[in-house]
Short mmCIF file of C-alpha atoms in Angstrom, two decimals:
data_model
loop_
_atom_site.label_atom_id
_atom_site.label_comp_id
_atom_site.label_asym_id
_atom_site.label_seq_id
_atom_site.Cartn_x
_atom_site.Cartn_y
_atom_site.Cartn_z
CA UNK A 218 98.77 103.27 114.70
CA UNK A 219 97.67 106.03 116.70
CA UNK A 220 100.28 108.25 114.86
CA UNK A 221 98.50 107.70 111.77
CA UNK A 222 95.05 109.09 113.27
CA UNK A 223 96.90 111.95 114.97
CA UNK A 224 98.55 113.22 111.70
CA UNK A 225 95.23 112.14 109.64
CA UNK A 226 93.55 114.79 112.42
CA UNK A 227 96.22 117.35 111.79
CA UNK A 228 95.62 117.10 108.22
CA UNK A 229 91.25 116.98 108.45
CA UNK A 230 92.26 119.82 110.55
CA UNK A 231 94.18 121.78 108.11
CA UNK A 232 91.58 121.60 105.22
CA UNK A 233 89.10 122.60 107.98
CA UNK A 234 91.38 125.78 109.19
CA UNK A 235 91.91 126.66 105.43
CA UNK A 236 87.79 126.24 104.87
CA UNK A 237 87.29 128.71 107.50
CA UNK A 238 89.90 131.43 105.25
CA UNK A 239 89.38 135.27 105.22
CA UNK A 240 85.85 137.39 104.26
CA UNK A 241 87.84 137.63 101.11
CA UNK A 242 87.38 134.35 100.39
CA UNK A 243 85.34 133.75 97.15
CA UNK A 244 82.29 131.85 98.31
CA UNK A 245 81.79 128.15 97.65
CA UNK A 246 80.17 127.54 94.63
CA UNK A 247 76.34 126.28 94.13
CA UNK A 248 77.26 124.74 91.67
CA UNK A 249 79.56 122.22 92.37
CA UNK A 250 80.44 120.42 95.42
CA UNK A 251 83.45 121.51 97.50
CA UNK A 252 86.34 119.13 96.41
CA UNK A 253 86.41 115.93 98.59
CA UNK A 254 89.43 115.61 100.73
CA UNK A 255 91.93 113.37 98.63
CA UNK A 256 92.70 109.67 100.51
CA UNK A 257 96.70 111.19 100.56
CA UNK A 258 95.28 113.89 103.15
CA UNK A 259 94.43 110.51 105.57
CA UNK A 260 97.61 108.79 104.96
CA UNK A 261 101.12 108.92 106.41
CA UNK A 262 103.52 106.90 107.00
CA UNK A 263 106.31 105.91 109.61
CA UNK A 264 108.90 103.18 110.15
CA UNK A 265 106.66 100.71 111.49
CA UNK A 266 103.79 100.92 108.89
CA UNK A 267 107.26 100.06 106.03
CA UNK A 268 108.55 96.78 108.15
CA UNK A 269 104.68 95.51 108.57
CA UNK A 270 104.22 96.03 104.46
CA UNK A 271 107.86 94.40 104.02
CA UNK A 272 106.73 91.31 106.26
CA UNK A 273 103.69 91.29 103.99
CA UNK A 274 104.87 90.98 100.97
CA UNK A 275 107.14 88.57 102.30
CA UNK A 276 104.37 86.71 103.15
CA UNK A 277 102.98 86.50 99.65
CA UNK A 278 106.13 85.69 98.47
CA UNK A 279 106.44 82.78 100.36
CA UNK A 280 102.77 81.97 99.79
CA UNK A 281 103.71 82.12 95.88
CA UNK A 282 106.59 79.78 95.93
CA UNK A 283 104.20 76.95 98.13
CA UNK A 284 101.89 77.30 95.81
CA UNK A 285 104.26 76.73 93.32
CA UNK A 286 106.22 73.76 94.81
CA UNK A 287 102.07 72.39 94.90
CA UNK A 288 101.73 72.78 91.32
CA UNK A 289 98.69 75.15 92.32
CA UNK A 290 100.47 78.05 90.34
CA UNK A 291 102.03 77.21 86.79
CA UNK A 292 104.98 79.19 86.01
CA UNK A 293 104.72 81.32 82.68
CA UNK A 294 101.37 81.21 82.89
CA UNK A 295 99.19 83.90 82.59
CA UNK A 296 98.11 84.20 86.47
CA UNK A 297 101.70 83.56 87.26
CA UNK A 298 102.82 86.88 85.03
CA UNK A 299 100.64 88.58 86.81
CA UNK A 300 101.51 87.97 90.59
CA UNK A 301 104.90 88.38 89.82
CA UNK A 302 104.23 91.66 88.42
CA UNK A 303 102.13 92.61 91.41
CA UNK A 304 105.02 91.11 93.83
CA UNK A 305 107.68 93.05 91.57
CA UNK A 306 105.23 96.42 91.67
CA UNK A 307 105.04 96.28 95.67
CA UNK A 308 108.51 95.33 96.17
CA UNK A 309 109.59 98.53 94.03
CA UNK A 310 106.79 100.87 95.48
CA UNK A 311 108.25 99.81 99.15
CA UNK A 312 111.50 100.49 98.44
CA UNK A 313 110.71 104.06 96.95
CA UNK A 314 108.38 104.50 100.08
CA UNK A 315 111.05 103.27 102.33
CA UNK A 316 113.61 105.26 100.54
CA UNK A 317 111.65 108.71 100.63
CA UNK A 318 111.06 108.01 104.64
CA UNK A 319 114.59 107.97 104.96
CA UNK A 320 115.04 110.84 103.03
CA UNK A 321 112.57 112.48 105.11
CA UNK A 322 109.94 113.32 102.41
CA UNK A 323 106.69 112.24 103.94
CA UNK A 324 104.34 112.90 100.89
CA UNK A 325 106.36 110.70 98.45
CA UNK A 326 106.58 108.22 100.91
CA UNK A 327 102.84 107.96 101.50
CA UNK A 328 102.15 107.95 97.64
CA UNK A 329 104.72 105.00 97.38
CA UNK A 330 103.33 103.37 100.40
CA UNK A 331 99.55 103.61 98.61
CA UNK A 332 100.84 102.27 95.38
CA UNK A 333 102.40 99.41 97.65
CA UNK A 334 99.69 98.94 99.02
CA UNK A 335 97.16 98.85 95.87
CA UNK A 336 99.87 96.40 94.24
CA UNK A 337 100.08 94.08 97.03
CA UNK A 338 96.53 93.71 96.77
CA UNK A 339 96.67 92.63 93.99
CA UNK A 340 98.93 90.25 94.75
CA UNK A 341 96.32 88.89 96.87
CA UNK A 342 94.00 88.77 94.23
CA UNK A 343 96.05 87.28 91.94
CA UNK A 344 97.17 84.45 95.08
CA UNK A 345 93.49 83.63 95.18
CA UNK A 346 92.29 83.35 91.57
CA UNK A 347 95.31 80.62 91.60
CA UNK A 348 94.22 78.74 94.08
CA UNK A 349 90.71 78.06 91.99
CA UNK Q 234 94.69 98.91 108.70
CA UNK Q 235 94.53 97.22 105.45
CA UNK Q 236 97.51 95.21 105.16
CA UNK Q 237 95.84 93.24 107.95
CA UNK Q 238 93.16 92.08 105.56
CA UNK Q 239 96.00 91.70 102.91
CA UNK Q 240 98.05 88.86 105.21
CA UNK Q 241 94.57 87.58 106.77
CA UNK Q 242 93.63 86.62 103.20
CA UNK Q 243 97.20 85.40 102.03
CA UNK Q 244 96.96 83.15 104.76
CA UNK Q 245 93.69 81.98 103.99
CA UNK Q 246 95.17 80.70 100.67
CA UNK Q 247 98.66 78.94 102.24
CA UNK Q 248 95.93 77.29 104.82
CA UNK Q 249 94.19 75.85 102.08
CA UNK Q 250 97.50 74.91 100.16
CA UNK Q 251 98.78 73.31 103.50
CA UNK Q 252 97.53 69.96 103.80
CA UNK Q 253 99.28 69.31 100.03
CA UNK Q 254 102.94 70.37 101.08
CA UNK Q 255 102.61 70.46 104.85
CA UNK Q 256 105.43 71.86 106.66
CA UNK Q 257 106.25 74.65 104.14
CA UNK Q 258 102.74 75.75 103.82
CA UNK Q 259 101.84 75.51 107.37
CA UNK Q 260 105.33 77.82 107.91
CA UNK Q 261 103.52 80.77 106.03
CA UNK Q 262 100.26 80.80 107.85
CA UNK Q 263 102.66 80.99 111.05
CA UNK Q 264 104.68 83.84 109.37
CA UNK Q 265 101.27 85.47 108.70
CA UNK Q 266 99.81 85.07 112.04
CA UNK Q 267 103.42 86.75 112.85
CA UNK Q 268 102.87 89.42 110.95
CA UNK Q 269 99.30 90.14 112.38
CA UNK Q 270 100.15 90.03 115.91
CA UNK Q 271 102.60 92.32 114.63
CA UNK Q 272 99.71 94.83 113.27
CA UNK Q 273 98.24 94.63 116.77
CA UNK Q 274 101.74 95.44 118.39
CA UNK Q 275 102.25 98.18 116.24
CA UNK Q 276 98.80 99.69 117.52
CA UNK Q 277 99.68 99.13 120.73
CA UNK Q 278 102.86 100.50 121.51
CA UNK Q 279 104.57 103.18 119.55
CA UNK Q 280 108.41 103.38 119.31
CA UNK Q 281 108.71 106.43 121.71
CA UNK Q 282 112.73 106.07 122.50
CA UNK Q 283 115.56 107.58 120.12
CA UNK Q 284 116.62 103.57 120.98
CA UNK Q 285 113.55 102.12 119.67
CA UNK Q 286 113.42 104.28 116.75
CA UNK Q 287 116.87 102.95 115.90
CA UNK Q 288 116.01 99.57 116.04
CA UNK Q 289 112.90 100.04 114.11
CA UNK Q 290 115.42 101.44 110.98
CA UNK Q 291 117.71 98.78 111.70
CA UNK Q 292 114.86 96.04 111.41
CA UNK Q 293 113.74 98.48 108.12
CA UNK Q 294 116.66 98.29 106.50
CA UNK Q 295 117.20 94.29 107.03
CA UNK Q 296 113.93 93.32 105.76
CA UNK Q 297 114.37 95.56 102.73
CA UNK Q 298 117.11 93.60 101.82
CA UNK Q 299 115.67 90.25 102.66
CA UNK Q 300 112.44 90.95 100.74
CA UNK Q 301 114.11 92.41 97.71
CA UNK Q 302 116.24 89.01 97.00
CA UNK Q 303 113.13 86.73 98.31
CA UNK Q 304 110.76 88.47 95.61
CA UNK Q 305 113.17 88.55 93.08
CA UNK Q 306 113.92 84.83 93.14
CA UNK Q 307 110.07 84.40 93.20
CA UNK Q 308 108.88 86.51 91.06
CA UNK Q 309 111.98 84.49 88.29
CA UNK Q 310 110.33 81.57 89.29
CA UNK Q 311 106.67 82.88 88.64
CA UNK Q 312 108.09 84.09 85.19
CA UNK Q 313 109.36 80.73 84.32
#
């Protein structure tokens, strides 16, 4: 996703430009370290990053119900709860990401997309403590 | 990109689960290995055309349904 690196550039470039601000800037601190640069400054996010995360999660959905069919997965059970809250998180975090592209507001849409992203991974997680 | 890892290890588990269902199983580690050449497309080519762009929102707005009804009739299931 080139895209991605050339707006993560544009934004590494912005905190750069403002770090290099009038002589009236206050001087950094000795103190403390300048503040790092926050993981939404690196992320962005366009129509094809949406469909990939929809075609994962669709993925561990269907992973979920084979490994229910197998008996691998009990339903009710506690691991069950929580992969279908993590499937039920990502699926809602997608569709607010995938609503806020369309309403062309790129920093909900990455903050969505991250909270997609951090659910669906836990989806995984949850996937393989049931298959122990 | 990270969902890469993500689908890589959900298809790790439906490979394991595979050989006790079969067919079904072995259907989601090809809809994973979909999905990944799909991450490699994507960093490939980039929809450049007004066309492609188009078709990109049209795919969007399909799978968002599709997903939305698959997950909720798995996550009932999950729930019992």
């Amino acid at each position: 996703m080139r895209r991605f690196l050339s707006l993560a550039l544009v934004a590494a470039l912005s905190v750069s430009a403002a770090a290099c601000g009038p002589a009236t800037t206050p001087p950094p601190s000795t103190a403390a370290p300048p503040p790092a640069v926050t993981p939404l400054g690196d992320t962005s996010v366009d129509e094809q990053a949406i469909v990939i995360a929809y075609q994962a999660l669709e993925v561990a959905a269907a992973t979920a119900d084979t490994l229910i069919v197998t008996k691998v997965i009990t339903p009710g059970s506690q691991r069950a709860i929580e992969l279908a809250n993590a499937l039920d998180g990502a699926k809602t975090w997608l569709n607010v990401a995938s609503a806020a592209l369309r309403a062309g507001n790129a920093t909900n849409a990455a903050v969505a997309f991250m909270q997609a992203q951090a659910a669906l991974e836990g989806a995984k997680n949850a996937l393989k403590g049931a298959e122990r | 990109m990270n969902f890469a890892s993500i689908i890589a290890a959900i298809a790790d588990v439906a490979e394991k689960a595979a050989p006790l269902i079969g067919p079904e199983a072995a259907a989601v580690v090809d809809l994973a290995e979909s999905v990944l050449k799909l991450v490699d497309t994507a960093k490939a080519d980039l929809p450049t055309t007004a066309e492609q762009r188009a078709e990109l929102s049209r795919t969007r707005d399909q799978l968002e349904q599709q997903v939305n009804a698959h997950v909720d009739k798995t996550t009932r299931a999950l729930r019992g």
